[in-house]
Coordinates of C-alpha atoms in Angstrom, one line a residue:
X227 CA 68.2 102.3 99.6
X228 CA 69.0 105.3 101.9
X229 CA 66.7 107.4 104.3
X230 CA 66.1 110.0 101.8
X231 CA 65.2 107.8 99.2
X232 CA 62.6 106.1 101.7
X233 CA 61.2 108.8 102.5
X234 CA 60.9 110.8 98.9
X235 CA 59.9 108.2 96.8
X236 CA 57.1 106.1 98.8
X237 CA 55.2 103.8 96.9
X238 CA 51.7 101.9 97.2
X239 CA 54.0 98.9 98.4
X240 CA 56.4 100.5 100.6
X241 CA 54.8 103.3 102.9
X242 CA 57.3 105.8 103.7
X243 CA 59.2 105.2 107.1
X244 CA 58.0 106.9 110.0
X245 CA 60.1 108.9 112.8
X246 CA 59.9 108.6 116.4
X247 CA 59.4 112.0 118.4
X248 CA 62.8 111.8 119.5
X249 CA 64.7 110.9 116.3
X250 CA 66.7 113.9 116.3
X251 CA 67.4 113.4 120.1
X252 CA 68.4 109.5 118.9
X253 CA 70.6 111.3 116.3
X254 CA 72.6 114.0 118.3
X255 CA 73.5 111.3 120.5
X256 CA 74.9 109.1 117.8
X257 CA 72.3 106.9 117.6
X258 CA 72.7 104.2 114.4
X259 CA 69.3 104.5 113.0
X260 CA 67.5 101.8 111.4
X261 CA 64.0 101.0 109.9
X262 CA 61.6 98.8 112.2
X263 CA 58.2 98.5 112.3
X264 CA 58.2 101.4 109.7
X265 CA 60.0 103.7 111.9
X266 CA 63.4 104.7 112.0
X267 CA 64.9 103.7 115.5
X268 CA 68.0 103.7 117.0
X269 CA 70.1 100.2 116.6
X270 CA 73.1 100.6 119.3
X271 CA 74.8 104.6 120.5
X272 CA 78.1 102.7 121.4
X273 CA 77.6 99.1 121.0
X274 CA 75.2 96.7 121.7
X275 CA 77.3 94.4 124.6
X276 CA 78.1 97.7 126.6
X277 CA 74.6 98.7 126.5
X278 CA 73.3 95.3 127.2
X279 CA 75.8 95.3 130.5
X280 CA 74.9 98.7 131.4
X281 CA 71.2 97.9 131.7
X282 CA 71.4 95.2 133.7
X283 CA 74.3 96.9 135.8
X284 CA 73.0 101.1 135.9
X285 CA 69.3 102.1 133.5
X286 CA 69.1 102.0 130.3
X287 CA 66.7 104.6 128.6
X288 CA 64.6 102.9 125.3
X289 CA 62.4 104.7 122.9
X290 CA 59.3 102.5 122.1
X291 CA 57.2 105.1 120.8
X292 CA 56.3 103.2 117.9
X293 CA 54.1 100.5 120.0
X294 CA 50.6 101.2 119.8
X295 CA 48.6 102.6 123.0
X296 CA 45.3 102.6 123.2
X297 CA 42.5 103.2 125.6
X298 CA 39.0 102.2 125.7
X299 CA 35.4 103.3 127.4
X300 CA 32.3 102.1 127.1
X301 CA 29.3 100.0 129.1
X302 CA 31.1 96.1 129.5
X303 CA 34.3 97.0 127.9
X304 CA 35.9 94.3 130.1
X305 CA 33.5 91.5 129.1
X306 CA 33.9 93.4 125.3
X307 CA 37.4 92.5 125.4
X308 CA 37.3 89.2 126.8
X309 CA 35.5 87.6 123.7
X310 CA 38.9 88.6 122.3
X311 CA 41.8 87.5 124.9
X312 CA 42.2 85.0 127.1
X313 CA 42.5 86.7 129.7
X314 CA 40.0 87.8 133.1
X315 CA 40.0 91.6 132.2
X316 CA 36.6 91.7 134.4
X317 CA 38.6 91.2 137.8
X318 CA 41.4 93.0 136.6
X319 CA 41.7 95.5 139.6
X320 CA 42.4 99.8 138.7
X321 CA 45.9 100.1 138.8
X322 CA 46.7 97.0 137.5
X323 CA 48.3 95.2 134.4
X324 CA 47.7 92.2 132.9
X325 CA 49.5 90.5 130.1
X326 CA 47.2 89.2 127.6
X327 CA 47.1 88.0 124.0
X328 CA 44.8 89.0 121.0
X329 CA 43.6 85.5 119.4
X330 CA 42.8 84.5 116.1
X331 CA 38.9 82.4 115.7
X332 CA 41.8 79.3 115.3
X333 CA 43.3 80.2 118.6
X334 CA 46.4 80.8 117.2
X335 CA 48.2 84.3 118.2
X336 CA 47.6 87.8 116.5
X337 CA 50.0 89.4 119.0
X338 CA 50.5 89.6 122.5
X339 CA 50.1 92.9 124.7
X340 CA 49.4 94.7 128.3
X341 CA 45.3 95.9 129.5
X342 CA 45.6 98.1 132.6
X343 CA 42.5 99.4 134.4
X344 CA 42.5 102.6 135.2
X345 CA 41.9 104.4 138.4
X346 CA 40.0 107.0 139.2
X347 CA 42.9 109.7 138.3
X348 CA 44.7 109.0 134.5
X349 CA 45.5 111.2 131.5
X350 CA 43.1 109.1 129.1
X351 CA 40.0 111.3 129.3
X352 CA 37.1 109.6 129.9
X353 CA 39.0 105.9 129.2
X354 CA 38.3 102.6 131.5
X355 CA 41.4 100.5 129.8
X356 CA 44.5 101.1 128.4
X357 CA 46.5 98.9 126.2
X358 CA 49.9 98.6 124.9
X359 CA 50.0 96.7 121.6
X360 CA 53.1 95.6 119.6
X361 CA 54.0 98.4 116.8
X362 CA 54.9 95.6 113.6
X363 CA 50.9 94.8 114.5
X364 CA 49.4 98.0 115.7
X365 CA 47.6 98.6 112.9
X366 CA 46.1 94.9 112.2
X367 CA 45.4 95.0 116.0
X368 CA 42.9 98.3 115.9
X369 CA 41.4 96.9 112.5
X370 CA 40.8 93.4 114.3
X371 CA 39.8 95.2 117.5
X372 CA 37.7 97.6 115.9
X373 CA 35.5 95.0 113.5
X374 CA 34.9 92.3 116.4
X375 CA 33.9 95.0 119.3
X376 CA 30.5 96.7 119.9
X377 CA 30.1 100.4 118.1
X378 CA 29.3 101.1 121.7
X379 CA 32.8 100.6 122.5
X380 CA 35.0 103.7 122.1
X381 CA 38.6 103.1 120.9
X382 CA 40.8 105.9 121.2
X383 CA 44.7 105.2 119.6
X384 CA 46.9 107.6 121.6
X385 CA 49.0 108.7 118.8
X386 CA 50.0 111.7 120.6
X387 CA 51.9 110.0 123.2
X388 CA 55.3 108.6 123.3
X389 CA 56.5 105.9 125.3
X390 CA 59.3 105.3 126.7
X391 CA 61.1 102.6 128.7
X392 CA 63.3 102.6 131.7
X393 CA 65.2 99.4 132.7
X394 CA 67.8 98.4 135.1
X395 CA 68.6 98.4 139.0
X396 CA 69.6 101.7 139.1
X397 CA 65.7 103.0 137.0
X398 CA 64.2 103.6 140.4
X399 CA 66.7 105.8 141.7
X400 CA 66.6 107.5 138.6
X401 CA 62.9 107.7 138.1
X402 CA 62.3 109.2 141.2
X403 CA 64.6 111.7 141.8
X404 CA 62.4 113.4 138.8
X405 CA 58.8 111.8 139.5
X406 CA 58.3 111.9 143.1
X407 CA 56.3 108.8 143.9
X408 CA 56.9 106.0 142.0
X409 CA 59.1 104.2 144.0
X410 CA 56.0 103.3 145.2
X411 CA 54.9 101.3 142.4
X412 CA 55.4 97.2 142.5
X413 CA 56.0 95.3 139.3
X414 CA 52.5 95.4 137.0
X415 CA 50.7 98.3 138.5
X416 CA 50.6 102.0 137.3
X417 CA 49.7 105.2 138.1
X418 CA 49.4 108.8 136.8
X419 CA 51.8 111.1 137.9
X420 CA 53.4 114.9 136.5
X421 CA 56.0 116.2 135.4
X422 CA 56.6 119.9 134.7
X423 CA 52.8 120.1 134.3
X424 CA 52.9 117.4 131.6
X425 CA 50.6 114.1 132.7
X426 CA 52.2 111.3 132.9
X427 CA 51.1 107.7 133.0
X428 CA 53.9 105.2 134.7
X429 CA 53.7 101.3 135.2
X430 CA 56.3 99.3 136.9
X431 CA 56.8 97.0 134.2
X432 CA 58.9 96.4 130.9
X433 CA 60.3 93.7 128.3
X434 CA 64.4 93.1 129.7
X435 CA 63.7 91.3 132.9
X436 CA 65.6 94.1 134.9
X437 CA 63.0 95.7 137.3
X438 CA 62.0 99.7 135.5
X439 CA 59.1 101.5 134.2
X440 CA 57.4 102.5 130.8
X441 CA 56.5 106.1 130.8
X442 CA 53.7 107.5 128.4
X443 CA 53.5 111.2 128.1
X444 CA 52.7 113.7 125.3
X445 CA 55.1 113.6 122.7
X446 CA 55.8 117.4 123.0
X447 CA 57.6 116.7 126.5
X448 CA 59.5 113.4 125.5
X449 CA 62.8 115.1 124.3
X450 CA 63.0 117.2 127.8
X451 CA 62.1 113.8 130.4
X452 CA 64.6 112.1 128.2
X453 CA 67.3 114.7 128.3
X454 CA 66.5 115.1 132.3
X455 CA 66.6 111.5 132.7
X456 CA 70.3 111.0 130.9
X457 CA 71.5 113.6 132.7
X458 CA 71.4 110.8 135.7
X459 CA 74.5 109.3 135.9
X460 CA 72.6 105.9 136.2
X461 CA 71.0 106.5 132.5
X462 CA 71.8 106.2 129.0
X463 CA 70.3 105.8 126.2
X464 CA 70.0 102.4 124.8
X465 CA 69.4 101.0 121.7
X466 CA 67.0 98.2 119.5
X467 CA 69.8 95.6 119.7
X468 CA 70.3 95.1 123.2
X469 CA 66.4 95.3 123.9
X470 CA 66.4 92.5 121.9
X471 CA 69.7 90.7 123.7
X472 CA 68.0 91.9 127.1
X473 CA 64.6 90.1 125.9
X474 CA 66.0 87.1 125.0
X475 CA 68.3 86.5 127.9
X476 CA 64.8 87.0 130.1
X477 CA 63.1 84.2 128.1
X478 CA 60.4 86.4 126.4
X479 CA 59.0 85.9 123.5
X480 CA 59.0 88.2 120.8
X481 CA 55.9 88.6 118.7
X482 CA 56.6 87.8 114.4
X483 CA 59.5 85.8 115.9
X484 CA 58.9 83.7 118.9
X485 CA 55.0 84.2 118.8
X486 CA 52.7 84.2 115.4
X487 CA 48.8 83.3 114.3
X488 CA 50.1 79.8 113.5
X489 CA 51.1 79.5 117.4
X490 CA 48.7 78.6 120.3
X491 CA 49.4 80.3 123.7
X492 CA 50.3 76.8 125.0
X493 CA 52.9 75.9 122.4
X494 CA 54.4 79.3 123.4
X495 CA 54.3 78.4 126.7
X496 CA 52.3 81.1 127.7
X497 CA 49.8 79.3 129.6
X498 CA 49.6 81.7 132.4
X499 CA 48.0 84.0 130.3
X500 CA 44.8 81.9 130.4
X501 CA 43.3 83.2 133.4
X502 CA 41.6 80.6 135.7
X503 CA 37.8 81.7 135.2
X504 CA 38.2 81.8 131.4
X505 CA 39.6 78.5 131.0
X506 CA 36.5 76.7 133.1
X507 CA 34.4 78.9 131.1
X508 CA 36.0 78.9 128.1
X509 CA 34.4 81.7 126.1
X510 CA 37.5 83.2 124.1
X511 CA 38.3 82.4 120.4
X512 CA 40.1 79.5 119.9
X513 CA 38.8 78.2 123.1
X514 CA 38.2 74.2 122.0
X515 CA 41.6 73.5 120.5
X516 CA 43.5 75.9 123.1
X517 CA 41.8 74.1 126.3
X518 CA 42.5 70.6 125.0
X519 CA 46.2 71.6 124.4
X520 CA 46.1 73.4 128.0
X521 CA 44.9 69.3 128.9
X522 CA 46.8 67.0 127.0
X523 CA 50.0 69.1 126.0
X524 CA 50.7 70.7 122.5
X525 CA 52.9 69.1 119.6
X526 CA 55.4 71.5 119.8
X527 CA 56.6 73.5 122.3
X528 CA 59.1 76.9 122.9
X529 CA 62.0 76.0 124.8
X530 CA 65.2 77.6 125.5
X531 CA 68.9 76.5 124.1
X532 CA 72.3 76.8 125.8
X533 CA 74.6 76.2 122.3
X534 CA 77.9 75.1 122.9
X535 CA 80.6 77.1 121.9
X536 CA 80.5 80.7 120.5
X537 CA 79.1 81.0 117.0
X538 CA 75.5 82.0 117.9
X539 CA 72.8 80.0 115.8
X540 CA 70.0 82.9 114.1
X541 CA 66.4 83.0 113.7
X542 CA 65.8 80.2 111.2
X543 CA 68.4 77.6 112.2
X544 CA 67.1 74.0 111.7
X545 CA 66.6 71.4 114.7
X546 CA 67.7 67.9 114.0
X547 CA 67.1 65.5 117.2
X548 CA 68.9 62.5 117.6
X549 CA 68.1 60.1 114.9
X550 CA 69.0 63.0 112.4
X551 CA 65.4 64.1 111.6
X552 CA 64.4 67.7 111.4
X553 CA 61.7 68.3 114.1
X554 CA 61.8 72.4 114.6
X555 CA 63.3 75.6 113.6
X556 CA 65.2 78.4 115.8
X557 CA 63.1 81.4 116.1
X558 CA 65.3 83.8 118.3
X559 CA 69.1 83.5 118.9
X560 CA 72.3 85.4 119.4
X561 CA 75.3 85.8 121.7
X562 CA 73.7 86.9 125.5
X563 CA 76.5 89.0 127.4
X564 CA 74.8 88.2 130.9
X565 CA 75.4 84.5 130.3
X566 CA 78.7 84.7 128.5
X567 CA 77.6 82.4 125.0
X568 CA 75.1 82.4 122.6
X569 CA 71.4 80.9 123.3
X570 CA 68.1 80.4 121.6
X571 CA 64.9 79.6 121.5
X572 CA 63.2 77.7 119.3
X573 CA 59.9 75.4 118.6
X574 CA 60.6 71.2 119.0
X575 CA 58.3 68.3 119.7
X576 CA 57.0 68.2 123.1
X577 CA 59.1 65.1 123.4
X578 CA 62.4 67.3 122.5
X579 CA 61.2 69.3 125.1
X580 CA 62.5 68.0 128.4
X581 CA 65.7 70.5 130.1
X582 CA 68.9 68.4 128.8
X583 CA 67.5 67.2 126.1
X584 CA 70.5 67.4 123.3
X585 CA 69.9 68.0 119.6
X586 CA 72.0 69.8 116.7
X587 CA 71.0 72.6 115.3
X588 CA 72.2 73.6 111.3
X589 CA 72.5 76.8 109.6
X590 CA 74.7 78.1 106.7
X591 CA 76.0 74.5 106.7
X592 CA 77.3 74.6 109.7
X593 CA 76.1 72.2 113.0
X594 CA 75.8 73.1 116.2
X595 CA 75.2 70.9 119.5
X596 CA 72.8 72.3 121.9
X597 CA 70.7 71.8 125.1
X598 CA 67.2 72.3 126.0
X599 CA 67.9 74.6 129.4
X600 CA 65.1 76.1 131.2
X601 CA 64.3 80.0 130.8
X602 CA 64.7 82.6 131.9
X603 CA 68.5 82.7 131.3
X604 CA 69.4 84.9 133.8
X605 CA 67.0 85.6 136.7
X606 CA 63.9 88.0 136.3
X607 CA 64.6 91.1 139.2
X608 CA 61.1 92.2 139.1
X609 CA 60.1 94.0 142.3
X610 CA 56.9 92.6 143.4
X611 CA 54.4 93.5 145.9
X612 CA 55.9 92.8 149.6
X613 CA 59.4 93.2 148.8
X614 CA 61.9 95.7 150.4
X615 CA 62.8 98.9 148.5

């Protein structure tokens, strides 16, 4: 079905397709565009390996203006939240991000996102929290959000902004050569800053393992910070396909993939995201089966696969251990330029689930051997809070 045809012809079934601010920016730069999260994105500009090795060599520039950003106000919006995600939102300190996941009453995951506290200064009028949301679940997320929390809790969804993400070495030297200041930043704080009289709302954060920033700004002055930023040597513009190489070789999970409602935080290995206090007091949904998982262990486990050869294995591929039995399923794969072969993750027995662990994996009737390896893949270059700039 073509773009046109998508977009004349909706139906109660299929909602028409959505553009980005910049989709004729995407366009006139030659950017493939495809549908995702009912929005049409940009795929690859020249290709997805020399984007992939740009961004971890220069900064890459990605449009993720079709995640959800919201912000919230209200008396004990903190402990509002909290009997929703796992995380200790209360001490959270202004400034500051926090990974967090929205949970199902079973504990299982409705998707995983970032809470900030704002400071004093921010663009959010009258907002305490802000919160970055996957765009596949946006909507679900504000329904869920919306039925579970107080009416005294104000939820505002920022549909106005874009958001925009810059990764790499070379983002900082980018970033502030426009934005005075946020060189400043450390990895998972924020801060509001200006542009050309346009406010600005920055973090020191972002989903390729590469140290950068994701920029939220009105969606009226997205096509000029983009344009000024490519005009940086460092930049380019980089596509959906090598955010998702860039994601995998970092080890993170990506939610409807790696991470869904019939998967627990610890089976995803995302135990750090139950914060201390919450797991002695253990007042978040899914608390009983989650806390004796975070105890004892859960049956399955995420781990990461180094697969020998260089076919790369898909989403889907089946797990066969030793004896021959099928014990999991691949939930992310492809060929990672960084490492140089193809890798995956995928969901196996906790006792699958030791690094060097061997087991075959089968797809399209075809077997591949494979080894449990520990993620990340390639090294996290995150620039935290004491290090030299």
């Amino acid at each position: 079905m073509s773009d046109a045809t998508v977009h004349e012809h909706p139906t109660a079934e299929t909602p028409p397709v959505e553009q980005l601010p910049l989709d004729a920016w995407h366009r006139a730069r030659g950017g493939r565009m495809v549908e995702f999260a009912g929005y049409e994105m940009p795929i690859q500009y020249e290709g997805i390996m020399a984007e992939h090795l740009w961004t971890r060599e220069h900064a890459g520039l990605f449009d993720v203006s079709h995640m959800g950003q919201l912000s919230f106000a209200g008396a004990g919006v903190d402990q509002a939240l909290e009997t929703l995600l796992p995380g200790d939102i209360q001490a959270l300190k202004p400034g500051r991000l926090r990974y967090s996941l929205l949970l199902s009453q079973e504990g299982g995951i409705l998707d995983d996102l970032m809470v900030t506290r704002l400071p004093e200064a921010h663009p959010f009028d009258g907002a305490e929290l802000y919160m970055v949301v996957n765009g596949a679940t946006k909507w679900d997320d504000l329904g869920h959000l919306r039925e579970h929390l107080d009416d005294g809790i104000t939820i505002n969804h920022l549909d106005e902004r874009a958001l925009l993400a810059l990764q790499g070495p070379e983002a900082v030297t980018a970033l502030e050569r426009l934005v005075p200041g946020v060189a400043a930043l450390v990895f998972m704080t924020a801060g509001a800053f200006d542009w050309q009289g346009h406010a600005l709302w920055i973090s020191r954060s972002g989903y390729t393992g590469e140290d950068g920033f994701e920029i939220s700004l009105p969606s009226d002055a997205a096509e000029g910070f983009a344009e000024a930023l490519c005009a940086d040597p460092e930049v380019k513009p980089i596509g959906l396909g090598a955010r998702d190489s860039l994601r995998l070789e970092a080890g993170l999970p990506l939610y409807g993939h790696d991470l869904d409602e019939d998967t627990t935080p610890v089976a995803a290995d995302l135990g750090f995201a139950l914060s201390k206090r919450r797991r002695e007091e253990g007042k978040f949904p899914g608390a009983e089966r989650i806390l004796a998982e975070h105890a004892a262990g859960a049956p399955m486990k995420r781990v990461g696969l180094i697969v020998e050869g260089r076919q790369p294995v898909r989403e889907g591929a089946i797990v066969i251990d030793a004896d021959g039995s099928e014990v999991g399923r691949v939930t992310s794969g492809g060929f990672a330029p960084s490492v140089g072969g193809p890798i995956a993750m995928a969901y196996v027995p906790a006792a699958s689930a030791a690094i060097g662990t061997r087991v075959l994996l089968t797809q399209r009737g075809k077997t591949h051997s494979a080894q449990v390896t520990a993620m990340p893949f390639v090294p996290h270059r995150y620039v935290r809070k004491g290090a030299v700039q």
